[in-house]
Coordinates of C-alpha atoms and ligand atoms in Angstrom, one line a residue:
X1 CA -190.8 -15.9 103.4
X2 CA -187.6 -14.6 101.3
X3 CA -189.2 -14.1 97.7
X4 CA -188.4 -16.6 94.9
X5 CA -186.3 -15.5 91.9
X6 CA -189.5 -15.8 89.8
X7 CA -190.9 -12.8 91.9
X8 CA -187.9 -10.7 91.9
X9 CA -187.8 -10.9 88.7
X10 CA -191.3 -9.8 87.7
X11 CA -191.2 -7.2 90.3
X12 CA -189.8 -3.4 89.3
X13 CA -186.3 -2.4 90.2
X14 CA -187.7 0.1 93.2
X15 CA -184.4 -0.6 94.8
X16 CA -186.0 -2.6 97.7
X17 CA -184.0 -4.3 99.7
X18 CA -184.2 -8.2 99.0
X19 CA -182.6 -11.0 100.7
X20 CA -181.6 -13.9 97.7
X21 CA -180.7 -17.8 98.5
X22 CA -180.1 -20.2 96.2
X23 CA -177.3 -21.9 94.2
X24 CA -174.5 -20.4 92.2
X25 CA -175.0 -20.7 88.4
X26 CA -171.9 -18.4 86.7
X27 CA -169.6 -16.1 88.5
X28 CA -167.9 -13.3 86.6
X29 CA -165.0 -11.5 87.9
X30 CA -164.1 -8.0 86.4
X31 CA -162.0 -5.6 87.5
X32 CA -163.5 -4.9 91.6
X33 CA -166.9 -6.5 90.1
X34 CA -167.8 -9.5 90.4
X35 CA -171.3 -11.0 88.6
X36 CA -172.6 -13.5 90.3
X37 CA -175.9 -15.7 88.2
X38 CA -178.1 -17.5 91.2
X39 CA -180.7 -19.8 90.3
X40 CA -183.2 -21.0 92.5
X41 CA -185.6 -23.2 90.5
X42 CA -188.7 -21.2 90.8
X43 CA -188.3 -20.5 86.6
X44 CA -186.2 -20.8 84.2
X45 CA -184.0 -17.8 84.6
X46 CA -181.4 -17.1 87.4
X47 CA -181.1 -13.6 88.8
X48 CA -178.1 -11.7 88.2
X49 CA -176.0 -10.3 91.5
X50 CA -173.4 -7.4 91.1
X51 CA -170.9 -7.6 93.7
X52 CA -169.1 -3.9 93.5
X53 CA -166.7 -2.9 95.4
X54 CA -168.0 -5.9 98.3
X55 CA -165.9 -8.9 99.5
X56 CA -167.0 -11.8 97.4
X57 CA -165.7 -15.8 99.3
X58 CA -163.1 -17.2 97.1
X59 CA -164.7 -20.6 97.1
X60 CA -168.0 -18.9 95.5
X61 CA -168.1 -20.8 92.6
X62 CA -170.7 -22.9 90.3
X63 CA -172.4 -25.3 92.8
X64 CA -172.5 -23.0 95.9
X65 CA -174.7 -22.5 97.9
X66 CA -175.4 -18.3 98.9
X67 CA -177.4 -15.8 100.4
X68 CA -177.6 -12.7 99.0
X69 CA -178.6 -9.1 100.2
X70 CA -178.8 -6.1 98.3
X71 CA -180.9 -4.0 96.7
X72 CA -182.9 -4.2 93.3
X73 CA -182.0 -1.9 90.5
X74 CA -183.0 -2.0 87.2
X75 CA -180.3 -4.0 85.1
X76 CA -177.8 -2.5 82.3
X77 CA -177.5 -6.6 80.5
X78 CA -180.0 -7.1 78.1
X79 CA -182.1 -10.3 78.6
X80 CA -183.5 -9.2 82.1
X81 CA -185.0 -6.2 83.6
X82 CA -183.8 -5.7 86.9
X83 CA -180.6 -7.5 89.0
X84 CA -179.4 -7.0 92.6
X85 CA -177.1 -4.4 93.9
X86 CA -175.5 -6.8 96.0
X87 CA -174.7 -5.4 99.7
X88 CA -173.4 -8.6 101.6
X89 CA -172.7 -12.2 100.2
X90 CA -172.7 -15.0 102.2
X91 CA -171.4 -18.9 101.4
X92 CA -173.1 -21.1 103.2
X93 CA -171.6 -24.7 103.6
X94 CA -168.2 -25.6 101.9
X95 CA -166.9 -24.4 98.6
X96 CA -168.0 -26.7 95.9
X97 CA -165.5 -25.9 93.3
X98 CA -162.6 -28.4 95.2
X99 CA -161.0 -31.9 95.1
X100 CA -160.9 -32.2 99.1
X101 CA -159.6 -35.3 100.5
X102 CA -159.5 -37.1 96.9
X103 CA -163.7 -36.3 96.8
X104 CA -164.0 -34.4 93.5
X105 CA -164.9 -30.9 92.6
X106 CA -168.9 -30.1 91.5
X107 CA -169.1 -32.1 88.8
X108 CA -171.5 -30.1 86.9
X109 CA -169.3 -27.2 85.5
X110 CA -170.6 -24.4 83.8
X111 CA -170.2 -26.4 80.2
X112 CA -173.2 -27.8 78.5
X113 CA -172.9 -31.7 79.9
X114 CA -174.7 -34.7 77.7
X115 CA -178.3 -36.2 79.2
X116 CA -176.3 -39.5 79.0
X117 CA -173.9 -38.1 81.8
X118 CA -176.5 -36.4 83.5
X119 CA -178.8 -39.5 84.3
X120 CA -175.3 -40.8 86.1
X121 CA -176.0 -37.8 88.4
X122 CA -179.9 -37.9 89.4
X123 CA -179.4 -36.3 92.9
X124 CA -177.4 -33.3 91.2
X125 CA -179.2 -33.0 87.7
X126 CA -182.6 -31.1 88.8
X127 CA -179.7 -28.4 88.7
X128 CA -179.3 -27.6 85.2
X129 CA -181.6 -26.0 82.7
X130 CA -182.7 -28.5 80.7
X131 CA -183.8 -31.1 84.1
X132 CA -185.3 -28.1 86.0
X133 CA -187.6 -26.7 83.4
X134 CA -188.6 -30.6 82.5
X135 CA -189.1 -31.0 86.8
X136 CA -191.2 -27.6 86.5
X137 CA -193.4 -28.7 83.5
X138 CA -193.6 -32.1 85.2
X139 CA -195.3 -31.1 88.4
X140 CA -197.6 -28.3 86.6
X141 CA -199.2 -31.1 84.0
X142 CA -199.9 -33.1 87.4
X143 CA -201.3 -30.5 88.7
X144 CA -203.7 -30.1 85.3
X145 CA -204.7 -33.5 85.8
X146 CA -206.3 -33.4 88.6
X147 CA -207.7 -30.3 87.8
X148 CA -208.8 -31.9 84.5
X149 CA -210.9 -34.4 86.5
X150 CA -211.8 -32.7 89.4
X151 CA -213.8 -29.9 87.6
X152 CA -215.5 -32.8 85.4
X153 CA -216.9 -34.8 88.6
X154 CA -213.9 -37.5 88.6
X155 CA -213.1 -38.8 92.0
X156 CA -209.7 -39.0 92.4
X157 CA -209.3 -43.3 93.6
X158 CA -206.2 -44.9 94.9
X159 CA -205.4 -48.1 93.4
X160 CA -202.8 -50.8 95.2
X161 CA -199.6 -50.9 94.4
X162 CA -198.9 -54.3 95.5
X163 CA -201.9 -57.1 93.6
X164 CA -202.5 -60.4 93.2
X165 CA -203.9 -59.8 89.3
X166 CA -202.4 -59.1 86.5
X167 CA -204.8 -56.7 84.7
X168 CA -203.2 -56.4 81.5
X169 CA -202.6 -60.1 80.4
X170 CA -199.2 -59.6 79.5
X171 CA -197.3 -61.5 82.2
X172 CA -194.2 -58.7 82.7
X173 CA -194.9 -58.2 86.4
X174 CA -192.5 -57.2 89.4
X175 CA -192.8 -60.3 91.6
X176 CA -193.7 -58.6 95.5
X177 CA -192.1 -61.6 98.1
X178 CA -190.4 -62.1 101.6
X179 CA -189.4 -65.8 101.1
X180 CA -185.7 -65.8 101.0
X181 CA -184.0 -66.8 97.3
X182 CA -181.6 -68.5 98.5
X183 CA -183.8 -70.8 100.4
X184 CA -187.9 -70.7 99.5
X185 CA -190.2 -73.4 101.2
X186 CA -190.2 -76.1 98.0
X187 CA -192.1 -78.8 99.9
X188 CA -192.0 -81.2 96.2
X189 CA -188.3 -81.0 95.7
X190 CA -185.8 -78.0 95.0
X191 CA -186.8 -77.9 91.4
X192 CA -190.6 -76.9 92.3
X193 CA -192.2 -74.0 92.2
X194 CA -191.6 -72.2 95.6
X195 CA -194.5 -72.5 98.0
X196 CA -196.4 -69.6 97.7
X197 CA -198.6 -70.1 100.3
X198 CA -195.9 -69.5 102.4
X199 CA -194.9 -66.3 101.1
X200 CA -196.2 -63.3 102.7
X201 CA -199.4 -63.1 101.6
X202 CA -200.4 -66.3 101.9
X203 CA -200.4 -65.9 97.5
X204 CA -198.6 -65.3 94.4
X205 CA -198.0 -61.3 94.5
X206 CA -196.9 -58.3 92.3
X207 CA -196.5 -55.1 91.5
X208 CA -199.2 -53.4 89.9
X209 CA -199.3 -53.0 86.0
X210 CA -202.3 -51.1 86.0
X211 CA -204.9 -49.8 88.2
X212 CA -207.4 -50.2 85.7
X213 CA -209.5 -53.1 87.0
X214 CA -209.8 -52.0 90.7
X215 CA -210.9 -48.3 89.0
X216 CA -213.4 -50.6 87.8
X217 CA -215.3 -51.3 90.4
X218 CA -215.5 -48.0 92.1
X219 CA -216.5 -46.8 88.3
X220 CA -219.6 -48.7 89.4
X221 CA -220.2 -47.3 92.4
X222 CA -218.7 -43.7 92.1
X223 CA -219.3 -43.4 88.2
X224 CA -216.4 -41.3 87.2
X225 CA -212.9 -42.2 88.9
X226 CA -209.4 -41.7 88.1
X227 CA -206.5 -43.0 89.3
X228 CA -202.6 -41.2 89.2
X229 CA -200.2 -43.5 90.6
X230 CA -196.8 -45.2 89.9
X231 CA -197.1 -48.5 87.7
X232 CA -194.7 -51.1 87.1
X233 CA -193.6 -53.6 84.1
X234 CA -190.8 -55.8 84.2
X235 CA -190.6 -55.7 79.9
X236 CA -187.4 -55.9 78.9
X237 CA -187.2 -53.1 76.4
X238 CA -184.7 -50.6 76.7
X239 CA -186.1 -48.0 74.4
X240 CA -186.4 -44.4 74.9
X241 CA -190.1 -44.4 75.6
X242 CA -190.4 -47.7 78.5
X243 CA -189.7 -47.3 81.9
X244 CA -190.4 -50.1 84.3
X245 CA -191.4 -47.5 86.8
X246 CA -194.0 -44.9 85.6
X247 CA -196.9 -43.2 86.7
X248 CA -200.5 -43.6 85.1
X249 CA -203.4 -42.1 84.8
X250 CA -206.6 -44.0 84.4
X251 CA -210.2 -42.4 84.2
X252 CA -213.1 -45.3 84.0
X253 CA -216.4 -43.8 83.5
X254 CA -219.7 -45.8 83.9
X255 CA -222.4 -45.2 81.2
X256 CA -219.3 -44.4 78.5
X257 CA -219.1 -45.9 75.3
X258 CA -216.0 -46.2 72.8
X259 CA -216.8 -42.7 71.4
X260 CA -217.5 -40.9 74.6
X261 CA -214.2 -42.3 75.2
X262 CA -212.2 -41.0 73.0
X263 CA -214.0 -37.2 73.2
X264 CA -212.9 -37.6 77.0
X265 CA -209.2 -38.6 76.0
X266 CA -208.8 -36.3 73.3
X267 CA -210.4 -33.5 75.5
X268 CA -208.0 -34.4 78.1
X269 CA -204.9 -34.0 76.0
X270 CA -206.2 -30.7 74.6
X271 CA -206.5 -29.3 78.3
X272 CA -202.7 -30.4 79.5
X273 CA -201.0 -29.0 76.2
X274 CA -203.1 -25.6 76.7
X275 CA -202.5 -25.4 80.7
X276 CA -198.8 -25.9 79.7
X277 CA -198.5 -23.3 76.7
X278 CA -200.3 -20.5 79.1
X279 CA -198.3 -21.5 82.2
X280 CA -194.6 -22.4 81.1
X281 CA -194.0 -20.4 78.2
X282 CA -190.0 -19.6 79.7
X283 CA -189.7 -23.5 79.6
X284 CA -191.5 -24.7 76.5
X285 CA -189.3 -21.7 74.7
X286 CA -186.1 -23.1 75.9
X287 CA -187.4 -26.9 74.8
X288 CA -188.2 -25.2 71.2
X289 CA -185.2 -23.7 70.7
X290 CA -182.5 -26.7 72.0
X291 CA -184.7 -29.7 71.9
X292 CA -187.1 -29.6 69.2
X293 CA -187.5 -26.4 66.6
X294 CA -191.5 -25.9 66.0
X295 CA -192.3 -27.7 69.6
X296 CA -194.6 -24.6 70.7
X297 CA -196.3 -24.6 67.3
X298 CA -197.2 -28.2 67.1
X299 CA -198.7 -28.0 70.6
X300 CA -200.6 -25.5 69.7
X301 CA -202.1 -27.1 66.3
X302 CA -202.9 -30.5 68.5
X303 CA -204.4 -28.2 71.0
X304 CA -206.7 -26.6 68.5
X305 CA -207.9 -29.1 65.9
X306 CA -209.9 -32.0 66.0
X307 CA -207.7 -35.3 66.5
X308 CA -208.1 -37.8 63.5
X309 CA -210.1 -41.0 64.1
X310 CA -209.2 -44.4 62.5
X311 CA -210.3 -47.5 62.6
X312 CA -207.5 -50.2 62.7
X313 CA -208.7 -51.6 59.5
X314 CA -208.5 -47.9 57.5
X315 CA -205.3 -47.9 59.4
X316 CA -203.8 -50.9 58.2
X317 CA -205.2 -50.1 54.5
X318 CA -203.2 -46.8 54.4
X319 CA -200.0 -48.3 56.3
X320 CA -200.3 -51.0 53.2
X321 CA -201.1 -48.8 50.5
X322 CA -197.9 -46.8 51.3
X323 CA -195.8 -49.9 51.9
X324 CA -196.9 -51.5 48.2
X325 CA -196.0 -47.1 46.9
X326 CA -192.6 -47.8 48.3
X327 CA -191.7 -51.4 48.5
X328 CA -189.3 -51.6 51.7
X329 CA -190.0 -48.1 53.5
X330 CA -191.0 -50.3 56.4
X331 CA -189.1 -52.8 58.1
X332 CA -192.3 -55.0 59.5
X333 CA -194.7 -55.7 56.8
X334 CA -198.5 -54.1 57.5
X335 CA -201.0 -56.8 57.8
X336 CA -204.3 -57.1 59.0
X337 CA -204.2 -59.1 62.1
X338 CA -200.6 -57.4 63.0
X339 CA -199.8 -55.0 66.1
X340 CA -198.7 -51.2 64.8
X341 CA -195.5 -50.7 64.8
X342 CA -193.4 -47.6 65.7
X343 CA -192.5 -47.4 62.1
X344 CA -195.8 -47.2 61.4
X345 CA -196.9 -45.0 64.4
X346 CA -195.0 -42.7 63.1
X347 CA -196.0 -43.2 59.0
X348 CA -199.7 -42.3 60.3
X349 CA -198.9 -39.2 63.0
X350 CA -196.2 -37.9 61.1
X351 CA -197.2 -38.6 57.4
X352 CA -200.8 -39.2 57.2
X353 CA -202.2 -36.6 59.2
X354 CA -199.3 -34.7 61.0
X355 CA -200.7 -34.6 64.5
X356 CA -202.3 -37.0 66.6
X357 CA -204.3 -39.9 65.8
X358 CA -207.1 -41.8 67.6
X359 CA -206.8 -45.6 66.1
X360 CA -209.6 -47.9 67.5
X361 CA -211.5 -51.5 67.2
X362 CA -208.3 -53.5 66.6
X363 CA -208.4 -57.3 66.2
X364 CA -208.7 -58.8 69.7
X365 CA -206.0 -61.5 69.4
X366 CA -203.4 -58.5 70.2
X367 CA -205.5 -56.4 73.1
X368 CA -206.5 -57.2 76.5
X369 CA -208.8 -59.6 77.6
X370 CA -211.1 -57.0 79.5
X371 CA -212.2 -55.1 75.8
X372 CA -215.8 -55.2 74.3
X373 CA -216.5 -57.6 71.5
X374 CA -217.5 -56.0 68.2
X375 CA -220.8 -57.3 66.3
X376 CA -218.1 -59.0 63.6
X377 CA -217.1 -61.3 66.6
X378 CA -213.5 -60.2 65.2
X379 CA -212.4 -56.8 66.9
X380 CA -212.7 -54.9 70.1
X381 CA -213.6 -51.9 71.3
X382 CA -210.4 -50.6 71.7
X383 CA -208.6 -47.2 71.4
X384 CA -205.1 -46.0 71.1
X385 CA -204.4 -42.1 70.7
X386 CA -200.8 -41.4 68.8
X387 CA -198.7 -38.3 68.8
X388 CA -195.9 -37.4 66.5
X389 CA -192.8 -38.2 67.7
X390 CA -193.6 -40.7 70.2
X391 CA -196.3 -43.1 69.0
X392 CA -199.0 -44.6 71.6
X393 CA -199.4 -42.0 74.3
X394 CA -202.7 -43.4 75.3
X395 CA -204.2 -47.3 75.6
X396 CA -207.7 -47.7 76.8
X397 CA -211.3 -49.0 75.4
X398 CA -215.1 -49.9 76.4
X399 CA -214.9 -52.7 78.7
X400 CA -216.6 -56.0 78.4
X401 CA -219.4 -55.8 80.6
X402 CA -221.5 -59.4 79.9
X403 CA -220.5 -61.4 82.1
X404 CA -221.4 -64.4 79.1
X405 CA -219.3 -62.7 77.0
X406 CA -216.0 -62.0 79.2
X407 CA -216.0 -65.3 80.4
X408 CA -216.0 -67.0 77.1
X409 CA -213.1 -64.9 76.3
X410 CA -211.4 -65.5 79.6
X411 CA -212.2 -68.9 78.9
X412 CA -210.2 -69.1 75.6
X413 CA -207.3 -67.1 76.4
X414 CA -206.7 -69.7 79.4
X415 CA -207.5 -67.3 82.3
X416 CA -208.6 -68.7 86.1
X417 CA -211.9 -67.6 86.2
X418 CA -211.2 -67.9 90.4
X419 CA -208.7 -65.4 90.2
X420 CA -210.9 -63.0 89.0
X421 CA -213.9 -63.6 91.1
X422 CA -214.5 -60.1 91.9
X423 CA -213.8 -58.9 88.7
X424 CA -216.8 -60.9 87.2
X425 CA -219.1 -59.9 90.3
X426 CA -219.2 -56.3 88.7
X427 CA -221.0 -58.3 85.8
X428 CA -223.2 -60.2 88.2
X429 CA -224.0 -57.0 90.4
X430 CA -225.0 -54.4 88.7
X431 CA -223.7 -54.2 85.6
X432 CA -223.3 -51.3 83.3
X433 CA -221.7 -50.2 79.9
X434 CA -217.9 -48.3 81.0
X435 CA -215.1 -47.5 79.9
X436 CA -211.8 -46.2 80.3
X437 CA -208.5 -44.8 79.1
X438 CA -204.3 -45.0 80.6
X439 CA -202.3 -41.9 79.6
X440 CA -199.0 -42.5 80.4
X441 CA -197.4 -39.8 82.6
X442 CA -193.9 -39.4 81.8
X443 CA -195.0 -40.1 77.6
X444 CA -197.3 -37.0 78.5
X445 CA -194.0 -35.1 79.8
X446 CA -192.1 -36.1 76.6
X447 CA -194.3 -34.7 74.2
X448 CA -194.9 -31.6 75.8
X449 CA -191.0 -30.7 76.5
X450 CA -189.5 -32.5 73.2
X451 CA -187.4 -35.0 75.4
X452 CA -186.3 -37.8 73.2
X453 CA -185.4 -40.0 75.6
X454 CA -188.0 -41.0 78.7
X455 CA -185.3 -41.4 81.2
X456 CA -185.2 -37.1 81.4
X457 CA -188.3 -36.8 82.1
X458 CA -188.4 -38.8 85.7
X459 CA -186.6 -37.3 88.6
X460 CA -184.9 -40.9 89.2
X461 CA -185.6 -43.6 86.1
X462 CA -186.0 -47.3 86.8
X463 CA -185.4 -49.1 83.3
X464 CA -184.1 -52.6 83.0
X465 CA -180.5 -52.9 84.2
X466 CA -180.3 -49.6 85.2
X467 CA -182.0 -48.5 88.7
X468 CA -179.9 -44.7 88.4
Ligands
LIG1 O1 -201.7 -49.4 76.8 P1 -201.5 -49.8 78.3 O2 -200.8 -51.0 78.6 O3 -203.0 -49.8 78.9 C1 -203.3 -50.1 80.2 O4 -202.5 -50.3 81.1 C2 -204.8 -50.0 80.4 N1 -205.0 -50.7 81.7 C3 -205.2 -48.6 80.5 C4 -206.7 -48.4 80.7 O5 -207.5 -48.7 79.9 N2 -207.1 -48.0 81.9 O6 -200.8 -48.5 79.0 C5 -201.4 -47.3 79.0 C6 -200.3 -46.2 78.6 C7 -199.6 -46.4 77.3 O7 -200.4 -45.9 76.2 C8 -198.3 -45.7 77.5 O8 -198.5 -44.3 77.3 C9 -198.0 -45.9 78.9 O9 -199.2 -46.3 79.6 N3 -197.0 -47.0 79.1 C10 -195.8 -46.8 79.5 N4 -195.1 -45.7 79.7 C11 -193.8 -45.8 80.1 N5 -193.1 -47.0 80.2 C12 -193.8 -48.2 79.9 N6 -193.2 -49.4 80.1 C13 -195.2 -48.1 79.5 N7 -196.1 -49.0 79.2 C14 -197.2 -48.4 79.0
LIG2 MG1 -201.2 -50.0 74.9

């Protein structure tokens, strides 16, 4: 295979011969020199092609496409050891750099272009620096988590993507249906409900929100499972942390309780931001220096100490001792009983204990119906890890696993017990203390590479009004 720019690069300039593809970055024309900068994607830096004294196409320009052969010699620039003493350069396809037939030019020229105009180019954007080294980071933290769970006995479980539950209570689903809108079966009248039983299958259906529950019940058979796999959530929040396409990734362990838990998930975290700080150190540099100043550093802290646990309660009483300090520092009041704010996400990882925080056994009027009951009948066995900068990176808890219990709580949230037949049958069958944990993918991506907004860090974002 022709070697990728990563390996030229790392190799000595022994003057081999080497045969280069890839795209066009910068071309440089001196006197009868020409420097041509070709990126390929394999790392952060492009390889630098001295044309001397060769024909070079006019319509080489940023955006081309070329092969290159030459030889590698060691390099005069400063900033890289070796380039290529190029012998023959070839364009291949048509020159990039012109309006033909009213079809404009490459539209990413060699200026620095704003993320904002960059997300209107998603097929074209994996071409600059800053979308590259966030795709290259990306797809070596995926890689990490499976290794994570693979080397720790985790069975790697694929969850549907199309459900007839909604396993998070929170009714912002993707509705999954062949009947036609403009004409559903309403057997009672046009202002009726359509007929589902119609509809394709046979039920009500939607796109996942969560794989958690079905993890669930091969956590009882398989005892350690994970899932990885894209999730969906109709919420109507357009802020730079939702998506209403992102991927997940759910371990449910049987035998785990709420502190085993949070070792795994804190563990967890620890491994990704190590495996990414050894293995993308060209990347993370570049995200330090444009993105966020003292991003390696911070990494490297959360990596090494021990991540702060909280109950809500102590939470709350710090969030309210520093609201009553400073009367109006936060715009929602703290109160028991109250769901954390960013605001104050961002008081406790940023202020409190600058790095990230492992809050648990919140009240259970504002988690999921699936969490353990504490002894004071008032909380849950809940647990959400925060990181500075973002907030809630993680959601997860022990699971309810009396069967008493979950229906009484099913019970007075208003849930159809029917619906969930199979969920309860893990109770009935063979039931055992588990629990389990979402990290959400692209918030993972985010705090690794600095990205403020979560639209950068997915090759093509889904938010609401915007399918890019
Ligand atoms: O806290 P959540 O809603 O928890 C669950 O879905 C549980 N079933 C997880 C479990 O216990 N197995 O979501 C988990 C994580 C959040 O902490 C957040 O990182 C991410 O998923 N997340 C989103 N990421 C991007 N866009 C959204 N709209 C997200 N909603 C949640
Ligand atoms: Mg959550």
């Amino acid at each position: 295979m022709v070697p990728l720019i990563k390996e030229i690069l790392a190799a000595p300039p022994d003057r081999r011969e080497v045969l280069v593809r890839g795209w066009v970055r910068t071309r440089r024309d001196m006197k009868n020199l020409v420097f041509v900068e070709i990126h390929d994607g394999s790392c952060f830096n492009g390889l630098q092609c001295a044309c001397d004294g060769i024909p070079v196409p006019p319509g080489l320009t940023t955006g081309a496409s070329v092969e290159i052969r030459g030889t590698l010699v060691p390099s005069p620039a400063q900033g890289q050891a070796v380039e290529i003493a190029a012998a023959s350069i070839t364009l291949i396809g048509e020159a990039p750099g012109e309006e033909k037939n009213g079809i404009p030019p490459y539209p990413l020229q060699k200026k620095r272009h704003t993320l904002e105009f960059l997300r209107e180019t998603p097929h074209l954007r994996g071409r600059t620096n800053t979308i590259g080294a966030v795709t290259r980071v990306r797809g070596r933290l995926a890689f990490a988590v499976h290794r994570f769970f693979q080397d720790r006995g985790y069975h790697y479980l694929h969850t549907p993507v199309i459900t007839g539950s909604d396993a998070e209570g929170a009714g912002a689903m993707f509705r999954v249906t062949t009947l036609d809108p403009a004409a559903p079966a309403r057997p009672q009248g046009p202002a009726a409900k359509p007929d589902y039983r119609e509809d394709f299958f046979g039920r009500e259906s939607f796109l996942t929100v969560s794989g958690q529950l079905e993890a669930e019940a091969y956590a009882m058979a398989l005892s350690r499972v994970y899932t990885f796999g894209p999730t969906f959530r109709a919420e109507n929040s357009n802020t730079a942390r939702h998506l209403a396409e992102f991927w997940m990734i759910e371990p449910e362990t049987a035998f785990f309780h709420l502190a085993d838990n949070m070792d795994l998930a804190e563990d967890f975290l620890k491994y990704c931001l190590k495996t990414i700080l050894e293995e993308c150190p060209g990347d993370l540099d570049f995200f330090d220096q444009r993105y966020q100043k003292g991003l390696t550093g911070g990494l490297r802290a959360a990596a090494e100490a021990a991540f702060t646990r909280l109950t809500y309660t102590e939470a709350m009483g710090e969030l309210e001792k520093a609201a009553a300090a400073r009367p109006g520092r936060f715009e929602f009041a703290p109160a028991w009983g109250r769901d954390l704010q960013s605001e104050h996400e961002t008081f406790l990882t940023e202020e409190l204990v600058r790095g990230p925080v492992i809050v648990t056994d919140y009240p259970k009027e504002i988690k999921a119906f699936y969490m353990k009951l504490n002894g004071d009948g008032k909380t849950v066995r809940a647990m959400d890890v925060l990181v500075p900068r973002l907030g809630e990176i993680i959601g997860g808890s022990e699971r309810e696993e009396n069967l008493a219990a979950l229906e009484h709580r099913m019970a007075e949230l208003g849930m159809d017990p029917d619906r969930y037949g199979w969920y309860l049958d893990l109770r009935r069958y063979g039931t055992a203390p588990h629990a389990g944990f979402g990290l959400g993918f692209e918030r993972l991506v985010q705090y690794v590479t600095g990205m403020a907004n979560i639209r950068d860090v997915i090759p093509y974002p889904r938010a609401a009004g915007r399918l890019y």
